[in-house]
Coordinates of C-alpha atoms in Angstrom, one line a residue:
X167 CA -57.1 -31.4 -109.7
X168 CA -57.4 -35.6 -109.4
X169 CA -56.3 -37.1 -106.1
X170 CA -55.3 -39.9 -108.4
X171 CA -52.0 -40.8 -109.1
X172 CA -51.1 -40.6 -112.9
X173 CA -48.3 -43.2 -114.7
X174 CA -45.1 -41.7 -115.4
X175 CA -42.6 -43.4 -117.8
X176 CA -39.5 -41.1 -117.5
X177 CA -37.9 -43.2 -120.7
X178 CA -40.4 -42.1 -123.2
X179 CA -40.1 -37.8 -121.9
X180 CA -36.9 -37.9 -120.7
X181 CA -36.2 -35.3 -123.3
X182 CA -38.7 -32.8 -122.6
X183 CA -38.1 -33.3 -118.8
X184 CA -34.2 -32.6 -119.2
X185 CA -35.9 -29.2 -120.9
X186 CA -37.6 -28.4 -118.2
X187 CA -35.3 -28.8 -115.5
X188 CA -32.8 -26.4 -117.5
X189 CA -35.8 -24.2 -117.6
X190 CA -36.6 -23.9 -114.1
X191 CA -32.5 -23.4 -113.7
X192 CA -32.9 -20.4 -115.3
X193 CA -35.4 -19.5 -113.1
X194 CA -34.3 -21.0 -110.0
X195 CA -30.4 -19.2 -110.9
X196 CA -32.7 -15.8 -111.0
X197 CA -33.9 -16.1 -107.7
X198 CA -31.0 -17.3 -105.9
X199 CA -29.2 -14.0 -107.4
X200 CA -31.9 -11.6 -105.9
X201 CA -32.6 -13.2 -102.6
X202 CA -31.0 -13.4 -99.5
X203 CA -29.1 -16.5 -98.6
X204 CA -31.5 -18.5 -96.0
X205 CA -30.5 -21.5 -94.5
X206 CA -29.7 -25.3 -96.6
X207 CA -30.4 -23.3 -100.0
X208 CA -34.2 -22.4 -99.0
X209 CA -33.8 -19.4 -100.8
X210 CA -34.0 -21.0 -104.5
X211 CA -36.5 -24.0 -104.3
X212 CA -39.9 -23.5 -105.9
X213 CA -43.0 -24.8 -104.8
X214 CA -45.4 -26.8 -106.0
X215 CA -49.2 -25.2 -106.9
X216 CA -52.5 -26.5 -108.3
X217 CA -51.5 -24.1 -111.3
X218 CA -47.5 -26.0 -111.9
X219 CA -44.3 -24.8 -110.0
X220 CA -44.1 -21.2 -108.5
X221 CA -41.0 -19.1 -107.3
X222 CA -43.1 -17.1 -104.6
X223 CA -41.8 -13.3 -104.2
X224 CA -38.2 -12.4 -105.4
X225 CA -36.9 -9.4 -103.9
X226 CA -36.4 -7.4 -106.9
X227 CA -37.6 -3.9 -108.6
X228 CA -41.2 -4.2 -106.5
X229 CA -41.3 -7.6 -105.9
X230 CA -41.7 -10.5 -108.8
X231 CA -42.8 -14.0 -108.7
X232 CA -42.2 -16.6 -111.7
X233 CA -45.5 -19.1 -112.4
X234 CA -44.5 -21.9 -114.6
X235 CA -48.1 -22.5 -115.7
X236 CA -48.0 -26.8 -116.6
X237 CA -51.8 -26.3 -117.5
X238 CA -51.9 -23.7 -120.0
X239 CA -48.0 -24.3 -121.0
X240 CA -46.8 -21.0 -120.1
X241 CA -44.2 -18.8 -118.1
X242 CA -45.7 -16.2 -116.1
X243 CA -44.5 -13.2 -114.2
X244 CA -46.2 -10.7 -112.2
X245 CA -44.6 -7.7 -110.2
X246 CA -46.0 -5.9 -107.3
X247 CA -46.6 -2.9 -109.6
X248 CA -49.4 -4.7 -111.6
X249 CA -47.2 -5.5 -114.7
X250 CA -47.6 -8.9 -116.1
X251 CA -45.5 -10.8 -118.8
X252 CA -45.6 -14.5 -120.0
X253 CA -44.2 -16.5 -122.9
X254 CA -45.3 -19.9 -123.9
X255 CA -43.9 -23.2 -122.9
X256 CA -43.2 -25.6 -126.1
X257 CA -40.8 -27.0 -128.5
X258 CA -37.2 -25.0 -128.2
X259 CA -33.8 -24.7 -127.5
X260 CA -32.5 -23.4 -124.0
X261 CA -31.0 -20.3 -125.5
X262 CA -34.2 -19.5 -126.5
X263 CA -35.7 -20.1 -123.1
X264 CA -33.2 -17.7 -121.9
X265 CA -33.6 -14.5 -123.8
X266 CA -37.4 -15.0 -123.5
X267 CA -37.0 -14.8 -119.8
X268 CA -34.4 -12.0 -119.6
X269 CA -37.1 -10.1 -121.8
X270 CA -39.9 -11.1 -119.0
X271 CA -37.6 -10.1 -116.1
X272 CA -37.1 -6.8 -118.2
X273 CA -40.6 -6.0 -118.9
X274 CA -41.3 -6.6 -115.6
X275 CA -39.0 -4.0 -113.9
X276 CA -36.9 -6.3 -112.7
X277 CA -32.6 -6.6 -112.8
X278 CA -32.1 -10.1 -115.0
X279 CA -29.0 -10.7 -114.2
X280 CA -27.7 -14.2 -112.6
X281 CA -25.4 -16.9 -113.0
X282 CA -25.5 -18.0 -116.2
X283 CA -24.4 -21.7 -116.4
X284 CA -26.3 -24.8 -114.9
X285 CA -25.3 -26.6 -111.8
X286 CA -25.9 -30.4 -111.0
X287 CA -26.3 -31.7 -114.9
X288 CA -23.1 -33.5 -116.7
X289 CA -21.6 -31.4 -119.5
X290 CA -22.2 -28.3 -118.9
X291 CA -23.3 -25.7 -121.3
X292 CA -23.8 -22.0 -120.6
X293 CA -27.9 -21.3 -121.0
X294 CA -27.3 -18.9 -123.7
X295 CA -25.4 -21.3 -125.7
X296 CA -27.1 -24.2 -125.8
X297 CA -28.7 -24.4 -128.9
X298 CA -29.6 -27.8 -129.1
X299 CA -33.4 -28.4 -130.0
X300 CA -35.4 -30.0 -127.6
X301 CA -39.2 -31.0 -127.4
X302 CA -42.1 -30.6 -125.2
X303 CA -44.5 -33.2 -124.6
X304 CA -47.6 -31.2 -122.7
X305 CA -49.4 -34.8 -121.8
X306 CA -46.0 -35.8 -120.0
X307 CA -46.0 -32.2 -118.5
X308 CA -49.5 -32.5 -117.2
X309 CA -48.9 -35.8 -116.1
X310 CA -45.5 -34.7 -113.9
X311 CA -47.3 -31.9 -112.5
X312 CA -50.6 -34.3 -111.6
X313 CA -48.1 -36.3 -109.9
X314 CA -46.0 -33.6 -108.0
X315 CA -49.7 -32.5 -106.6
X316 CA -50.1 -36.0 -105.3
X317 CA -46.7 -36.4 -103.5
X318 CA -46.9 -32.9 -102.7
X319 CA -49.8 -33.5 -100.6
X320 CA -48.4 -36.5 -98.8
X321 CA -45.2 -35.1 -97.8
X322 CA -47.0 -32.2 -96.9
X323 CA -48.9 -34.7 -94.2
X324 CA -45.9 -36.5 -93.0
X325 CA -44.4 -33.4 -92.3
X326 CA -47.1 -32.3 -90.1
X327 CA -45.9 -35.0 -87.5
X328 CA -42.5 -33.3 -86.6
X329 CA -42.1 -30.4 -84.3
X330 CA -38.1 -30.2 -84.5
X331 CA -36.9 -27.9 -87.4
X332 CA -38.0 -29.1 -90.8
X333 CA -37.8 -27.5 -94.1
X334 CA -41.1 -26.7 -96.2
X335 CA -41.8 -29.4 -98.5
X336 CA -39.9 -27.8 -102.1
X337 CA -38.5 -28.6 -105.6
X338 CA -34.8 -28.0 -105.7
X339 CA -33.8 -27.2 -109.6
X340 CA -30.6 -28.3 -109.4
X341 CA -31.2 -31.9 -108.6
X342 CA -34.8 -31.7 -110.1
X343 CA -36.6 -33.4 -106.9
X344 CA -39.3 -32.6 -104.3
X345 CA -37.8 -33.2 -100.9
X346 CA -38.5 -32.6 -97.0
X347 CA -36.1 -32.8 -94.8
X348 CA -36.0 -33.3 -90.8
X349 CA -33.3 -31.8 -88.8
X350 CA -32.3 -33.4 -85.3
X351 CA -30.9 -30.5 -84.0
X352 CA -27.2 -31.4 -83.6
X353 CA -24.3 -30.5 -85.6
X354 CA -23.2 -32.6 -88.4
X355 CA -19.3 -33.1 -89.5
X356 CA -18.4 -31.2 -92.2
X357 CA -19.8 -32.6 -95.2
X358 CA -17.0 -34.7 -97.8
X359 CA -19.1 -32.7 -100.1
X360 CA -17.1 -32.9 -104.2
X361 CA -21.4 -33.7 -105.7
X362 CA -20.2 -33.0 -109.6
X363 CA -22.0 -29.9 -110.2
X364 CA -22.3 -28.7 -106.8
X365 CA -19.9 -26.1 -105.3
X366 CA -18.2 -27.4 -102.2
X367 CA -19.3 -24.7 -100.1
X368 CA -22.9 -25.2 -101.1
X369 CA -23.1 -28.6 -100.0
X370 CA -21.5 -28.4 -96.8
X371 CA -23.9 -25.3 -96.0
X372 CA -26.6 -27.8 -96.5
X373 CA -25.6 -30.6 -94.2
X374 CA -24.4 -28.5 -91.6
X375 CA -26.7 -30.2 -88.9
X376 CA -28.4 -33.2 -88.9
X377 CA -31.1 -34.6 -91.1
X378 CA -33.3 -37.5 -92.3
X379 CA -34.5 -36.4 -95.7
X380 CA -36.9 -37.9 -98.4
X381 CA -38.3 -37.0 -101.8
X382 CA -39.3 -37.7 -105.3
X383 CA -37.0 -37.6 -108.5
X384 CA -38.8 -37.8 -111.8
X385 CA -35.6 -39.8 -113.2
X386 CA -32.2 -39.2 -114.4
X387 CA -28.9 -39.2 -112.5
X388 CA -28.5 -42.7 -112.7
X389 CA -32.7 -43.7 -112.3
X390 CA -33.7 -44.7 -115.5
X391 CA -37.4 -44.2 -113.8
X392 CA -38.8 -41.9 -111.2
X393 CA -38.9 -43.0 -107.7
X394 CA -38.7 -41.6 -103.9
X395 CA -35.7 -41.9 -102.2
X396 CA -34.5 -41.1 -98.4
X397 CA -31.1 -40.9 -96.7
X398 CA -29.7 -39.5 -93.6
X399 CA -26.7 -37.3 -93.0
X400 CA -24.8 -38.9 -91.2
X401 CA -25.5 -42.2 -92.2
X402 CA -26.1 -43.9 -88.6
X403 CA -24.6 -47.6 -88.0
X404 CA -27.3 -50.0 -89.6
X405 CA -29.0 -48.0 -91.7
X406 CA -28.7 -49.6 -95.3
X407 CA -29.8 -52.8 -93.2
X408 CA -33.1 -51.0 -91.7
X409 CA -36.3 -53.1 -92.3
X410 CA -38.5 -50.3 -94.5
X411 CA -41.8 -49.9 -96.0
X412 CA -43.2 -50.9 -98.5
X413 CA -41.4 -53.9 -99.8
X414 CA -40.8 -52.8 -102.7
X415 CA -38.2 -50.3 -101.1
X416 CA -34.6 -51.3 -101.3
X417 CA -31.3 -49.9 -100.5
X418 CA -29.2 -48.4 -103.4
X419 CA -25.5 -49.2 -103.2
X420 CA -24.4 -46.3 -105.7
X421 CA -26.8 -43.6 -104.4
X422 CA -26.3 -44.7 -100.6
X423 CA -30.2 -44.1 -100.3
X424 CA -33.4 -46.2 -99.8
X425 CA -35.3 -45.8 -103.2
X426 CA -38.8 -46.8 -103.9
X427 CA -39.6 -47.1 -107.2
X428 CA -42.7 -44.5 -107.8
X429 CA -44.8 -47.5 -110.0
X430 CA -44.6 -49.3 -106.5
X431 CA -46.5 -46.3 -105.0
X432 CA -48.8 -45.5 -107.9
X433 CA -50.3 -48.7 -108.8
X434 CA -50.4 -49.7 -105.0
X435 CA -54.1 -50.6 -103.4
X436 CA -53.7 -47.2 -101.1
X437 CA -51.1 -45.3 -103.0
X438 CA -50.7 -42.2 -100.2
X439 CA -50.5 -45.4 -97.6
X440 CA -48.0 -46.8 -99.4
X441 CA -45.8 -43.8 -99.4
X442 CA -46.2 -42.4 -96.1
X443 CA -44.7 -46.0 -95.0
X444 CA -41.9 -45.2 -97.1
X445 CA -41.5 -41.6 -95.4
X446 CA -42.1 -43.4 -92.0
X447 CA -40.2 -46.4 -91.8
X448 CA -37.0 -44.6 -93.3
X449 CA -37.2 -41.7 -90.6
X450 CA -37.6 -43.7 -88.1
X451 CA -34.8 -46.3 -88.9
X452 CA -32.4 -43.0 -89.2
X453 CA -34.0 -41.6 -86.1
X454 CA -33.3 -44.5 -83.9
X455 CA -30.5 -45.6 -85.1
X456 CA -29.0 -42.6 -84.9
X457 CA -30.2 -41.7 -81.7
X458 CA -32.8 -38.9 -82.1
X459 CA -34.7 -37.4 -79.2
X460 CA -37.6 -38.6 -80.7
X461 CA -40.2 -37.3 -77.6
X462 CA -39.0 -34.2 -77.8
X463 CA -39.1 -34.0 -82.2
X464 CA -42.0 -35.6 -82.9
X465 CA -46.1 -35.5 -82.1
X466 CA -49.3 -37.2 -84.4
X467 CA -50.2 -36.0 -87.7
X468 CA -52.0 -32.7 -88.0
X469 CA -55.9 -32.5 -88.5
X470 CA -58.0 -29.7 -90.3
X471 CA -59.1 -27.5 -88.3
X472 CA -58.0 -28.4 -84.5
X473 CA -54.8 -27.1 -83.1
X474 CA -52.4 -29.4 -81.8
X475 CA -52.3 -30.1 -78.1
X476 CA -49.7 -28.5 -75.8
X477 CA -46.8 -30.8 -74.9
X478 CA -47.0 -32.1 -71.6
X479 CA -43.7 -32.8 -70.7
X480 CA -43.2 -29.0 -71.6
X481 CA -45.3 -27.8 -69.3
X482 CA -43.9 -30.4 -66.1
X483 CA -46.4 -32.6 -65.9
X484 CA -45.9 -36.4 -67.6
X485 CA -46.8 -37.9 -70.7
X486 CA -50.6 -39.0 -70.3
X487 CA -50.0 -42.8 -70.7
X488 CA -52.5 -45.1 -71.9
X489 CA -53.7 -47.6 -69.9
X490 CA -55.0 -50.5 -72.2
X491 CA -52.8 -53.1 -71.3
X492 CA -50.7 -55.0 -73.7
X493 CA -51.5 -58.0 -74.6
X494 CA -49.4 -61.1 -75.8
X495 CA -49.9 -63.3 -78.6
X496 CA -47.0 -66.2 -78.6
X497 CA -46.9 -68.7 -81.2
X498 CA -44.4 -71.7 -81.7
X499 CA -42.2 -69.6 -83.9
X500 CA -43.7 -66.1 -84.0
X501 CA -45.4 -64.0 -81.6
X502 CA -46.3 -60.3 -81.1
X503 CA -47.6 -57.3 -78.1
X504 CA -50.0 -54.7 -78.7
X505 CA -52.2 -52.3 -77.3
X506 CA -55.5 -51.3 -78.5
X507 CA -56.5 -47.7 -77.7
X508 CA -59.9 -46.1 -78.8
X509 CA -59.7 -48.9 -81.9
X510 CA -55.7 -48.2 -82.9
X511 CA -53.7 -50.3 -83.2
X512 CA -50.2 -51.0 -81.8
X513 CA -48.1 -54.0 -81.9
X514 CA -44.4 -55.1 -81.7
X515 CA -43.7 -58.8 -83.7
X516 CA -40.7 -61.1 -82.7
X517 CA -39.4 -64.7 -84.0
X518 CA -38.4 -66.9 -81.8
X519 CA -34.9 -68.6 -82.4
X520 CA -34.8 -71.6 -80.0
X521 CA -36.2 -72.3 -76.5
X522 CA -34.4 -69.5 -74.5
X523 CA -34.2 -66.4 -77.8
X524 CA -36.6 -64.4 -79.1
X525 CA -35.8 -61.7 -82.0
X526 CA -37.5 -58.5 -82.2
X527 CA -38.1 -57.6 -85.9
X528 CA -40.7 -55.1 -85.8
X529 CA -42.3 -51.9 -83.9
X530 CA -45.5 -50.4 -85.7
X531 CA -46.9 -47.2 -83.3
X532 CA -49.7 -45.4 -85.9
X533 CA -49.6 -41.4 -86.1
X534 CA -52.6 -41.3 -83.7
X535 CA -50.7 -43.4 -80.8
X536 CA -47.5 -41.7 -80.6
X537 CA -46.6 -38.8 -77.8
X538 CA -48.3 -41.4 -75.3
X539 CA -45.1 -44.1 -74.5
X540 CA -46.9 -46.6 -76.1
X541 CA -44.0 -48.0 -78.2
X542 CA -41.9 -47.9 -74.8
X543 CA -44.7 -49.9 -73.0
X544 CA -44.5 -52.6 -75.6
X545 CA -40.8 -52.9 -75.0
X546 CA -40.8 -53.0 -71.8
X547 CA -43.8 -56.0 -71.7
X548 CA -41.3 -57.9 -73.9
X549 CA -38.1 -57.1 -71.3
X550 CA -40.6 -58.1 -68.2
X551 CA -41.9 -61.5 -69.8
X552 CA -37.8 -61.9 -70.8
X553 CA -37.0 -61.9 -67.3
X554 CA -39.6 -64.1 -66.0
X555 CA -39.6 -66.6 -68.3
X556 CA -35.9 -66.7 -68.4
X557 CA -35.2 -65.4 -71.9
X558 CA -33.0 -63.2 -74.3
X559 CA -33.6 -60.9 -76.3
X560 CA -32.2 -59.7 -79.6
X561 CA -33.5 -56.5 -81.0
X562 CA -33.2 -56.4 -84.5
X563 CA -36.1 -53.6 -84.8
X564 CA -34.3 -50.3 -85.0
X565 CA -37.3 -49.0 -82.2
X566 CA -36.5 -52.1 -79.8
X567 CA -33.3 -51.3 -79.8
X568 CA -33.3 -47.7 -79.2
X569 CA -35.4 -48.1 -76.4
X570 CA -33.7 -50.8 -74.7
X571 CA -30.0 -48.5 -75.1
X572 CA -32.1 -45.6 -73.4
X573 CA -32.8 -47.9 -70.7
X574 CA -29.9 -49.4 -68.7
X575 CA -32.0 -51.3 -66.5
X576 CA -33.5 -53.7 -69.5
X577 CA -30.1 -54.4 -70.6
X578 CA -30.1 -57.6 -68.6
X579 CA -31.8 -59.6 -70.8
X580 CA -30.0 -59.2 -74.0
X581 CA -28.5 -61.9 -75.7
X582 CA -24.6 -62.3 -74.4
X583 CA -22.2 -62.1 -77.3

């Protein structure tokens, strides 16, 4: 499998993806029938595999899994017996799709019985019903699945960086999208919920607690191409003004989300740069702004092969600070700290708005540099050259500002309403 990232034009398959989201429905409405309830709907996702999209093991007869194969086109199920079934992927009509997969479940030992109506699609129609004809375009297939590998692999790396409770990186069938989700580890209010499609209780299951979440939609439900998208429930004051990465990103009013438009991360210089900004830049906005305990929830990206290192604080004894010291680079209108360490770097970027303001607009702390206060140490520079040069500060940066509310002390030299 390519690392590269392949074009998508949802328009021109549109048809044969609405196919195969009702297709993994069926599926997905299988496994949520035959598998115990786990927290947020983990139970029914699938996951993504260098073959196409698996189920992993469903509880029934002695155990089954469901391979949609997006190389060789097929469906395939396997039991924990040894028997194996498949049927072929292609032109066809849902109905169709259906009985073919009650046969498999069958053949396979299995009880196919399940809910037998989609969720989260307008209008409706029961699988076995739905007659209508629809296509298969394998290229567009191969092409999805090339791309779910590549974004699979990214979220799969931004989700090393958390050590609060996260959910695996999964496709959801009802809403069609690959999404990871980060959990504070506070309650939520009960979710509005009344998503068309959704049952009530099902939604407010999910947002029980707190989360930042992001992920990937091929298109559809109002996206007339496939993009990335992130939100946070609650939606913290601020948010849908957060400064986020890449600029291509942009709050949209109907879906209440930041989306990125996927042609923005494929054709970029660095594509997997380009969307762990995205992933980054929206976390954090929702993190600070909503007032995360961010040195207790987070540490630096996993590497292969080396286990992470214990958390000091954890074990009583402080943070290991760096000691580069941060440096100041002031210019008649703009100016910016950082810190250096082992050839990383940090830096925080203001504006200056008259003789006696300076804005903060920007906190960048790469993977490798977080766990060690080094965002905090830039802050505080900025609040210590405030003070002696007699200045105020306004902390538009999402970061500045979480760290200057954490700290009472530093308070004195923001700008007086």
């Amino acid at each position: 499998m390519s690392n590269k990232w392949p074009r998508l034009d949802y328009l021109s398959w549109r048809e044969t993806c609405s196919a195969l989201h009702l297709y993994l429905q069926v599926a997905g409405k299988y496994r949520l029938a035959h598998t115990p309830w786990l927290n947020h709907s983990w139970n029914a996702t699938f996951y993504v595999t260098p073959a196409g999209l698996t189920s992993s093991a469903i509880p029934d007869a002695s155990g089954i899994e469901i391979l949609f194969d997006l190389h060789d086109h097929k469906v395939i199920g396997v039991s924990g017996d040894g028997r194996r079934a498949s049927f072929a992927l292609g032109p066809s009509t849902v109905a169709e799709f259906h009985d073919h997969f009650v046969q498999l479940i069958a053949e396979l030992g299995g009880a196919p019985d399940f809910h037998g109506q989609p969720n989260e699609v307008p209008n409706p129609v029961p699988f076995s019903e739905d007659r209508r004809d629809r296509p298969y375009d394998r290229d567009a297939v191969q092409r999805f699945h090339q791309a779910l590998m590549a974004i699979d692999r990214v979220l799969k790396t931004f989700r090393t960086s958390f050590l609060g409770k996260s959910s695996p990186v999964h496709l959801f069938w009802g809403s069609f999208d690959l999404a990871v989700t980060r959990f504070s580890g506070r309650r939520a209010p009960i979710h509005p919920a009344g998503i068309p499609g959704l049952p009530d209780g099902v939604a407010q299951e999910a947002y029980d607690r707190e989360v930042s979440s992001a992920g990937f939609w091929p298109g559809g439900g109002g996206l007339d191409y496939p993009a990335f998208y992130a939100y946070a429930y609650p939606t913290p004051n601020g948010f849908r003004g957060a400064t986020v990465e890449p600029d291509a990103a942009f709050w949209h009013e109907s879906l209440s989300e930041f989306v990125l438009p996927y042609e923005a991360v494929q054709s970029a210089d660095g594509p997997d740069e380009a969307l762990m900004a995205f992933l980054v830049s929206t976390y954090e906005a929702a993190a600070d702004l909503g007032k995360w305990d961010r040195d207790l929830l987070e540490c630096t990206h996993g590497r292969k092969g080396k286990a992470r290192a214990p958390d000091a604080e954890h074990l009583g004894n402080p943070i290991r600070l760096v000691n580069e010291k941060v440096e100041r680079e002031d210019g008649s209108s703009k100016g910016r700290y950082r810190i250096t360490v082992d050839g990383v770097e940090a830096e925080m970027t203001y504006s200056r708005a008259g003789k006696d303001l300076i804005i903060i607009d920007h906190t960048d702390v790469p993977a490798a540099l977080r766990g060690q206060k080094v965002g905090e140490r830039l802050v505080r520079q900025a609040v210590e050259d405030a003070r002696r040069d007699g200045l105020e500060i306004i902390p538009l940066c999402p970061f500045a500002k979480a760290q200057i509310g954490r700290h009472p002390e530093w308070q004195d030299v923001l700008r007086k309403s």
